[in-house]
Amino acid sequence: KPAAPLPLLKPAGAIDFARDVAPILDASCLKCHGREKTKGKLDLRTRAGFLKGGETGPAVEPGKPDASLLVKLLVEADPENRMPPSKEKPLTKAQIETLRTWIEQGAAWPDGFEFK
């Protein structure tokens, strides 16, 4: 008898930026928002860039994932407005939950950390 699928669980404990968040941002966001270009005037290479945001406002509101534009755009129902764009690989539910939990926990970002 096959085992029942495991329910999607929130990440256990504190989210570590370098271990949990940076790889997601690096793989899914920085190509268009920091490295090769800054679409929407959004540069996600630094904490200041995250908090400043782009043309539509701050990317995150620490402690408020449901008010954070990053989360809203990741779960947007309209594929024309969802991030990453449809031509890119979408984030998994687990990755989105990791980002949501990171924001909920205050969106900690190590001092001096900047994506290259």
CSV table of N, CA and C in Angstrom, one decimal:
chain,number,residue,atom,x,y,z
A,1,LYS,N,0.9,-1.2,0.0
A,1,LYS,CA,0.0,0.0,0.0
A,1,LYS,C,0.9,1.2,0.0
A,2,PRO,N,0.7,2.2,-1.0
A,2,PRO,CA,1.6,3.3,-1.0
A,2,PRO,C,1.3,4.3,0.2
A,3,ALA,N,2.3,4.9,0.6
A,3,ALA,CA,2.2,5.9,1.7
A,3,ALA,C,1.4,7.1,1.2
A,4,ALA,N,0.7,7.7,2.1
A,4,ALA,CA,-0.1,8.9,1.8
A,4,ALA,C,0.9,10.0,1.6
A,5,PRO,N,0.5,11.0,0.7
A,5,PRO,CA,1.4,12.1,0.5
A,5,PRO,C,1.5,12.9,1.8
A,6,LEU,N,2.7,13.5,2.0
A,6,LEU,CA,2.8,14.3,3.2
A,6,LEU,C,2.2,15.7,3.0
A,7,PRO,N,1.5,16.2,4.0
A,7,PRO,CA,0.9,17.6,3.8
A,7,PRO,C,2.0,18.6,3.7
A,8,LEU,N,1.7,19.7,3.0
A,8,LEU,CA,2.7,20.8,2.8
A,8,LEU,C,2.8,21.5,4.2
A,9,LEU,N,4.0,21.5,4.7
A,9,LEU,CA,4.1,22.1,6.1
A,9,LEU,C,4.9,23.4,6.0
A,10,LYS,N,4.6,24.2,6.9
A,10,LYS,CA,5.4,25.5,7.0
A,10,LYS,C,6.8,25.1,7.3
A,11,PRO,N,7.8,25.8,6.8
A,11,PRO,CA,9.2,25.5,7.2
A,11,PRO,C,9.3,25.6,8.7
A,12,ALA,N,10.0,24.6,9.3
A,12,ALA,CA,10.2,24.5,10.7
A,12,ALA,C,11.2,25.5,11.2
A,13,GLY,N,10.8,26.2,12.3
A,13,GLY,CA,11.8,27.2,12.9
A,13,GLY,C,12.0,28.4,12.1
A,14,ALA,N,13.1,29.1,12.5
A,14,ALA,CA,13.5,30.3,11.8
A,14,ALA,C,14.0,30.1,10.4
A,15,ILE,N,13.6,31.0,9.5
A,15,ILE,CA,14.1,30.9,8.2
A,15,ILE,C,15.5,31.6,8.2
A,16,ASP,N,16.5,30.9,7.6
A,16,ASP,CA,17.8,31.5,7.5
A,16,ASP,C,18.0,32.1,6.1
A,17,PHE,N,18.3,33.4,6.0
A,17,PHE,CA,18.3,34.1,4.7
A,17,PHE,C,19.3,33.4,3.8
A,18,ALA,N,20.5,33.2,4.2
A,18,ALA,CA,21.6,32.6,3.3
A,18,ALA,C,21.2,31.2,2.8
A,19,ARG,N,20.7,30.4,3.7
A,19,ARG,CA,20.4,29.0,3.4
A,19,ARG,C,19.1,28.8,2.7
A,20,ASP,N,18.0,29.6,3.1
A,20,ASP,CA,16.7,29.3,2.6
A,20,ASP,C,16.2,30.3,1.6
A,21,VAL,N,16.5,31.6,1.7
A,21,VAL,CA,15.9,32.7,0.9
A,21,VAL,C,16.8,33.0,-0.3
A,22,ALA,N,18.1,33.3,0.0
A,22,ALA,CA,19.0,33.7,-1.1
A,22,ALA,C,19.0,32.8,-2.3
A,23,PRO,N,19.0,31.5,-2.1
A,23,PRO,CA,19.0,30.6,-3.3
A,23,PRO,C,17.7,30.8,-4.2
A,24,ILE,N,16.6,31.1,-3.6
A,24,ILE,CA,15.3,31.3,-4.3
A,24,ILE,C,15.4,32.6,-5.1
A,25,LEU,N,15.8,33.7,-4.4
A,25,LEU,CA,15.9,35.0,-5.1
A,25,LEU,C,16.9,34.9,-6.2
A,26,ASP,N,18.1,34.3,-5.9
A,26,ASP,CA,19.1,34.2,-6.9
A,26,ASP,C,18.7,33.4,-8.2
A,27,ALA,N,17.9,32.3,-8.0
A,27,ALA,CA,17.5,31.5,-9.1
A,27,ALA,C,16.3,32.1,-9.9
A,28,SER,N,15.4,32.8,-9.1
A,28,SER,CA,14.1,33.2,-9.7
A,28,SER,C,13.9,34.7,-9.9
A,29,CYS,N,14.7,35.5,-9.3
A,29,CYS,CA,14.3,37.0,-9.3
A,29,CYS,C,15.4,37.9,-9.9
A,30,LEU,N,16.6,37.6,-9.6
A,30,LEU,CA,17.7,38.5,-9.9
A,30,LEU,C,18.0,38.7,-11.3
A,31,LYS,N,17.7,37.8,-12.2
A,31,LYS,CA,18.0,37.9,-13.6
A,31,LYS,C,17.3,39.2,-14.1
A,32,CYS,N,16.1,39.4,-13.7
A,32,CYS,CA,15.3,40.6,-14.2
A,32,CYS,C,15.3,41.8,-13.2
A,33,HIS,N,15.6,41.5,-11.9
A,33,HIS,CA,15.5,42.5,-10.9
A,33,HIS,C,16.9,42.7,-10.2
A,34,GLY,N,17.9,43.0,-10.9
A,34,GLY,CA,19.2,43.3,-10.3
A,34,GLY,C,20.4,43.0,-11.0
A,35,ARG,N,20.5,41.9,-11.7
A,35,ARG,CA,21.7,41.5,-12.4
A,35,ARG,C,21.8,42.1,-13.8
A,36,GLU,N,21.0,41.6,-14.7
A,36,GLU,CA,21.1,42.0,-16.1
A,36,GLU,C,20.3,43.2,-16.3
A,37,LYS,N,19.2,43.4,-15.6
A,37,LYS,CA,18.3,44.6,-15.7
A,37,LYS,C,17.6,44.8,-14.4
A,38,THR,N,16.9,45.9,-14.3
A,38,THR,CA,16.1,46.3,-13.2
A,38,THR,C,14.7,46.6,-13.7
A,39,LYS,N,14.0,45.6,-14.1
A,39,LYS,CA,12.6,45.7,-14.6
A,39,LYS,C,11.7,46.4,-13.5
A,40,GLY,N,10.9,47.3,-13.9
A,40,GLY,CA,10.0,48.0,-12.9
A,40,GLY,C,10.8,48.8,-11.9
A,41,LYS,N,12.1,49.1,-12.3
A,41,LYS,CA,13.0,49.9,-11.4
A,41,LYS,C,13.2,49.2,-10.0
A,42,LEU,N,13.1,47.8,-10.1
A,42,LEU,CA,13.2,47.0,-8.8
A,42,LEU,C,14.6,46.3,-8.9
A,43,ASP,N,15.4,46.6,-7.9
A,43,ASP,CA,16.7,46.0,-7.7
A,43,ASP,C,16.7,45.2,-6.4
A,44,LEU,N,16.7,43.9,-6.5
A,44,LEU,CA,16.6,43.1,-5.3
A,44,LEU,C,18.0,42.6,-4.8
A,45,ARG,N,19.1,43.2,-5.2
A,45,ARG,CA,20.4,42.7,-4.8
A,45,ARG,C,20.7,43.1,-3.3
A,46,THR,N,20.0,44.1,-2.7
A,46,THR,CA,20.3,44.5,-1.4
A,46,THR,C,19.0,44.6,-0.6
A,47,ARG,N,19.1,44.6,0.8
A,47,ARG,CA,17.9,44.8,1.6
A,47,ARG,C,17.3,46.2,1.3
A,48,ALA,N,18.1,47.2,1.2
A,48,ALA,CA,17.6,48.5,0.9
A,48,ALA,C,16.8,48.5,-0.4
A,49,GLY,N,17.2,47.8,-1.4
A,49,GLY,CA,16.5,47.7,-2.7
A,49,GLY,C,15.1,47.0,-2.4
A,50,PHE,N,15.1,46.0,-1.6
A,50,PHE,CA,13.9,45.3,-1.3
A,50,PHE,C,12.9,46.2,-0.6
A,51,LEU,N,13.4,46.9,0.4
A,51,LEU,CA,12.5,47.8,1.1
A,51,LEU,C,12.1,49.0,0.3
A,52,LYS,N,12.9,49.6,-0.5
A,52,LYS,CA,12.6,50.7,-1.4
A,52,LYS,C,11.6,50.3,-2.4
A,53,GLY,N,11.8,49.1,-3.0
A,53,GLY,CA,10.9,48.6,-4.0
A,53,GLY,C,11.2,49.3,-5.4
A,54,GLY,N,10.2,49.1,-6.2
A,54,GLY,CA,10.3,49.6,-7.6
A,54,GLY,C,9.1,50.6,-7.9
A,55,GLU,N,8.7,50.6,-9.1
A,55,GLU,CA,7.6,51.5,-9.5
A,55,GLU,C,6.3,51.3,-8.8
A,56,THR,N,6.1,50.1,-8.3
A,56,THR,CA,4.8,49.9,-7.6
A,56,THR,C,4.9,49.8,-6.1
A,57,GLY,N,6.1,50.2,-5.5
A,57,GLY,CA,6.2,50.2,-4.1
A,57,GLY,C,7.2,49.1,-3.6
A,58,PRO,N,7.3,49.1,-2.2
A,58,PRO,CA,8.2,48.1,-1.6
A,58,PRO,C,7.9,46.7,-1.9
A,59,ALA,N,8.9,45.9,-2.1
A,59,ALA,CA,8.7,44.5,-2.4
A,59,ALA,C,8.2,43.7,-1.2
A,60,VAL,N,8.7,44.1,0.0
A,60,VAL,CA,8.2,43.4,1.2
A,60,VAL,C,7.9,44.4,2.3
A,61,GLU,N,7.0,44.0,3.1
A,61,GLU,CA,6.6,44.7,4.3
A,61,GLU,C,7.0,43.8,5.5
A,62,PRO,N,8.1,43.9,6.1
A,62,PRO,CA,8.5,43.0,7.1
A,62,PRO,C,7.4,42.7,8.2
A,63,GLY,N,7.2,41.4,8.4
A,63,GLY,CA,6.2,41.1,9.4
A,63,GLY,C,4.8,40.9,8.8
A,64,LYS,N,4.6,41.4,7.5
A,64,LYS,CA,3.3,41.4,6.9
A,64,LYS,C,3.3,40.7,5.5
A,65,PRO,N,3.4,39.4,5.4
A,65,PRO,CA,3.5,38.7,4.1
A,65,PRO,C,2.3,39.0,3.2
A,66,ASP,N,1.1,39.0,3.8
A,66,ASP,CA,-0.1,39.2,3.0
A,66,ASP,C,-0.2,40.6,2.4
A,67,ALA,N,0.6,41.6,3.0
A,67,ALA,CA,0.6,43.0,2.5
A,67,ALA,C,1.8,43.2,1.6
A,68,SER,N,2.7,42.2,1.5
A,68,SER,CA,3.9,42.3,0.7
A,68,SER,C,3.7,42.1,-0.8
A,69,LEU,N,4.1,43.0,-1.6
A,69,LEU,CA,4.0,42.9,-3.0
A,69,LEU,C,4.6,41.6,-3.6
A,70,LEU,N,5.8,41.2,-3.0
A,70,LEU,CA,6.4,40.0,-3.4
A,70,LEU,C,5.5,38.8,-3.4
A,71,VAL,N,4.9,38.6,-2.2
A,71,VAL,CA,4.0,37.5,-2.1
A,71,VAL,C,2.7,37.6,-3.0
A,72,LYS,N,2.2,38.8,-3.0
A,72,LYS,CA,1.0,39.0,-3.9
A,72,LYS,C,1.3,38.6,-5.3
A,73,LEU,N,2.5,39.0,-5.8
A,73,LEU,CA,2.8,38.7,-7.2
A,73,LEU,C,3.1,37.2,-7.5
A,74,LEU,N,3.6,36.6,-6.5
A,74,LEU,CA,4.0,35.1,-6.6
A,74,LEU,C,2.7,34.3,-6.7
A,75,VAL,N,1.6,34.7,-6.0
A,75,VAL,CA,0.4,33.9,-6.0
A,75,VAL,C,-0.7,34.5,-6.9
A,76,GLU,N,-0.4,35.6,-7.6
A,76,GLU,CA,-1.4,36.2,-8.5
A,76,GLU,C,-2.1,35.2,-9.4
A,77,ALA,N,-3.4,35.3,-9.5
A,77,ALA,CA,-4.1,34.4,-10.3
A,77,ALA,C,-3.9,34.7,-11.8
A,78,ASP,N,-3.8,35.9,-12.2
A,78,ASP,CA,-3.7,36.3,-13.6
A,78,ASP,C,-2.2,36.0,-14.0
A,79,PRO,N,-2.0,35.1,-15.0
A,79,PRO,CA,-0.7,34.7,-15.4
A,79,PRO,C,0.1,35.9,-16.0
A,80,GLU,N,-0.7,36.9,-16.5
A,80,GLU,CA,0.0,38.1,-17.1
A,80,GLU,C,0.7,39.0,-16.1
A,81,ASN,N,0.2,38.9,-14.8
A,81,ASN,CA,0.8,39.7,-13.7
A,81,ASN,C,1.6,38.9,-12.7
A,82,ARG,N,1.5,37.6,-12.8
A,82,ARG,CA,2.3,36.8,-11.8
A,82,ARG,C,3.8,36.8,-12.1
A,83,MET,N,4.5,36.7,-11.0
A,83,MET,CA,6.0,36.6,-11.0
A,83,MET,C,6.4,35.2,-10.6
A,84,PRO,N,7.5,34.7,-11.1
A,84,PRO,CA,8.1,35.2,-12.3
A,84,PRO,C,7.2,35.1,-13.5
A,85,PRO,N,7.5,35.8,-14.6
A,85,PRO,CA,6.7,35.8,-15.8
A,85,PRO,C,6.6,34.3,-16.3
A,86,SER,N,5.5,34.1,-17.1
A,86,SER,CA,5.2,32.7,-17.5
A,86,SER,C,6.3,32.1,-18.3
A,87,LYS,N,7.1,32.8,-19.0
A,87,LYS,CA,8.2,32.2,-19.7
A,87,LYS,C,9.3,31.7,-18.8
A,88,GLU,N,9.3,32.0,-17.6
A,88,GLU,CA,10.3,31.6,-16.6
A,88,GLU,C,9.7,30.4,-15.7
A,89,LYS,N,10.5,29.7,-15.1
A,89,LYS,CA,10.1,28.6,-14.2
A,89,LYS,C,9.4,29.2,-13.0
A,90,PRO,N,8.1,28.7,-12.7
A,90,PRO,CA,7.5,29.2,-11.5
A,90,PRO,C,8.1,28.7,-10.2
A,91,LEU,N,7.9,29.4,-9.1
A,91,LEU,CA,8.3,28.9,-7.8
A,91,LEU,C,7.4,27.8,-7.4
A,92,THR,N,7.9,26.9,-6.6
A,92,THR,CA,7.1,25.9,-6.0
A,92,THR,C,6.3,26.4,-4.8
A,93,LYS,N,5.3,25.7,-4.4
A,93,LYS,CA,4.5,26.1,-3.2
A,93,LYS,C,5.4,26.2,-2.0
A,94,ALA,N,6.4,25.3,-1.9
A,94,ALA,CA,7.3,25.3,-0.7
A,94,ALA,C,8.2,26.5,-0.8
A,95,GLN,N,8.7,26.9,-2.0
A,95,GLN,CA,9.5,28.1,-2.1
A,95,GLN,C,8.7,29.4,-1.7
A,96,ILE,N,7.4,29.4,-2.2
A,96,ILE,CA,6.6,30.6,-1.8
A,96,ILE,C,6.3,30.6,-0.3
A,97,GLU,N,6.1,29.5,0.3
A,97,GLU,CA,5.8,29.4,1.7
A,97,GLU,C,7.1,29.8,2.5
A,98,THR,N,8.3,29.5,2.0
A,98,THR,CA,9.5,29.9,2.6
A,98,THR,C,9.6,31.4,2.6
A,99,LEU,N,9.4,32.0,1.5
A,99,LEU,CA,9.4,33.5,1.4
A,99,LEU,C,8.4,34.2,2.2
A,100,ARG,N,7.2,33.6,2.3
A,100,ARG,CA,6.1,34.1,3.1
A,100,ARG,C,6.5,34.1,4.6
A,101,THR,N,7.1,32.9,5.0
A,101,THR,CA,7.5,32.8,6.4
A,101,THR,C,8.6,33.7,6.7
A,102,TRP,N,9.6,33.9,5.8
A,102,TRP,CA,10.7,34.8,6.0
A,102,TRP,C,10.2,36.2,6.2
A,103,ILE,N,9.2,36.7,5.4
A,103,ILE,CA,8.7,38.0,5.6
A,103,ILE,C,7.9,38.1,6.9
A,104,GLU,N,7.1,37.1,7.2
A,104,GLU,CA,6.4,37.0,8.5
A,104,GLU,C,7.3,37.1,9.7
A,105,GLN,N,8.5,36.5,9.6
A,105,GLN,CA,9.5,36.5,10.7
A,105,GLN,C,10.3,37.8,10.6
A,106,GLY,N,10.0,38.8,9.8
A,106,GLY,CA,10.7,40.1,9.8
A,106,GLY,C,11.6,40.3,8.7
A,107,ALA,N,11.7,39.4,7.7
A,107,ALA,CA,12.5,39.6,6.5
A,107,ALA,C,14.0,39.9,6.9
A,108,ALA,N,14.5,39.2,7.8
A,108,ALA,CA,15.9,39.4,8.2
A,108,ALA,C,16.9,39.2,7.0
A,109,TRP,N,17.8,40.1,7.0
A,109,TRP,CA,18.8,40.2,5.9
A,109,TRP,C,20.2,40.5,6.5
A,110,PRO,N,21.2,39.6,6.4
A,110,PRO,CA,22.5,39.8,7.1
A,110,PRO,C,23.1,41.2,6.7
A,111,ASP,N,23.6,41.9,7.7
A,111,ASP,CA,24.2,43.2,7.4
A,111,ASP,C,25.3,43.0,6.4
A,112,GLY,N,25.3,43.9,5.4
A,112,GLY,CA,26.3,43.9,4.4
A,112,GLY,C,26.2,42.9,3.3
A,113,PHE,N,25.1,42.0,3.4
A,113,PHE,CA,24.9,41.0,2.3
A,113,PHE,C,24.4,41.7,1.1
A,114,GLU,N,25.0,41.4,-0.1
A,114,GLU,CA,24.6,41.9,-1.3
A,114,GLU,C,24.8,40.8,-2.4
A,115,PHE,N,23.8,40.6,-3.2
A,115,PHE,CA,24.0,39.7,-4.3
A,115,PHE,C,25.0,40.3,-5.3
A,116,LYS,N,25.8,39.4,-5.9
A,116,LYS,CA,26.8,39.9,-6.9
A,116,LYS,C,26.2,39.7,-8.3
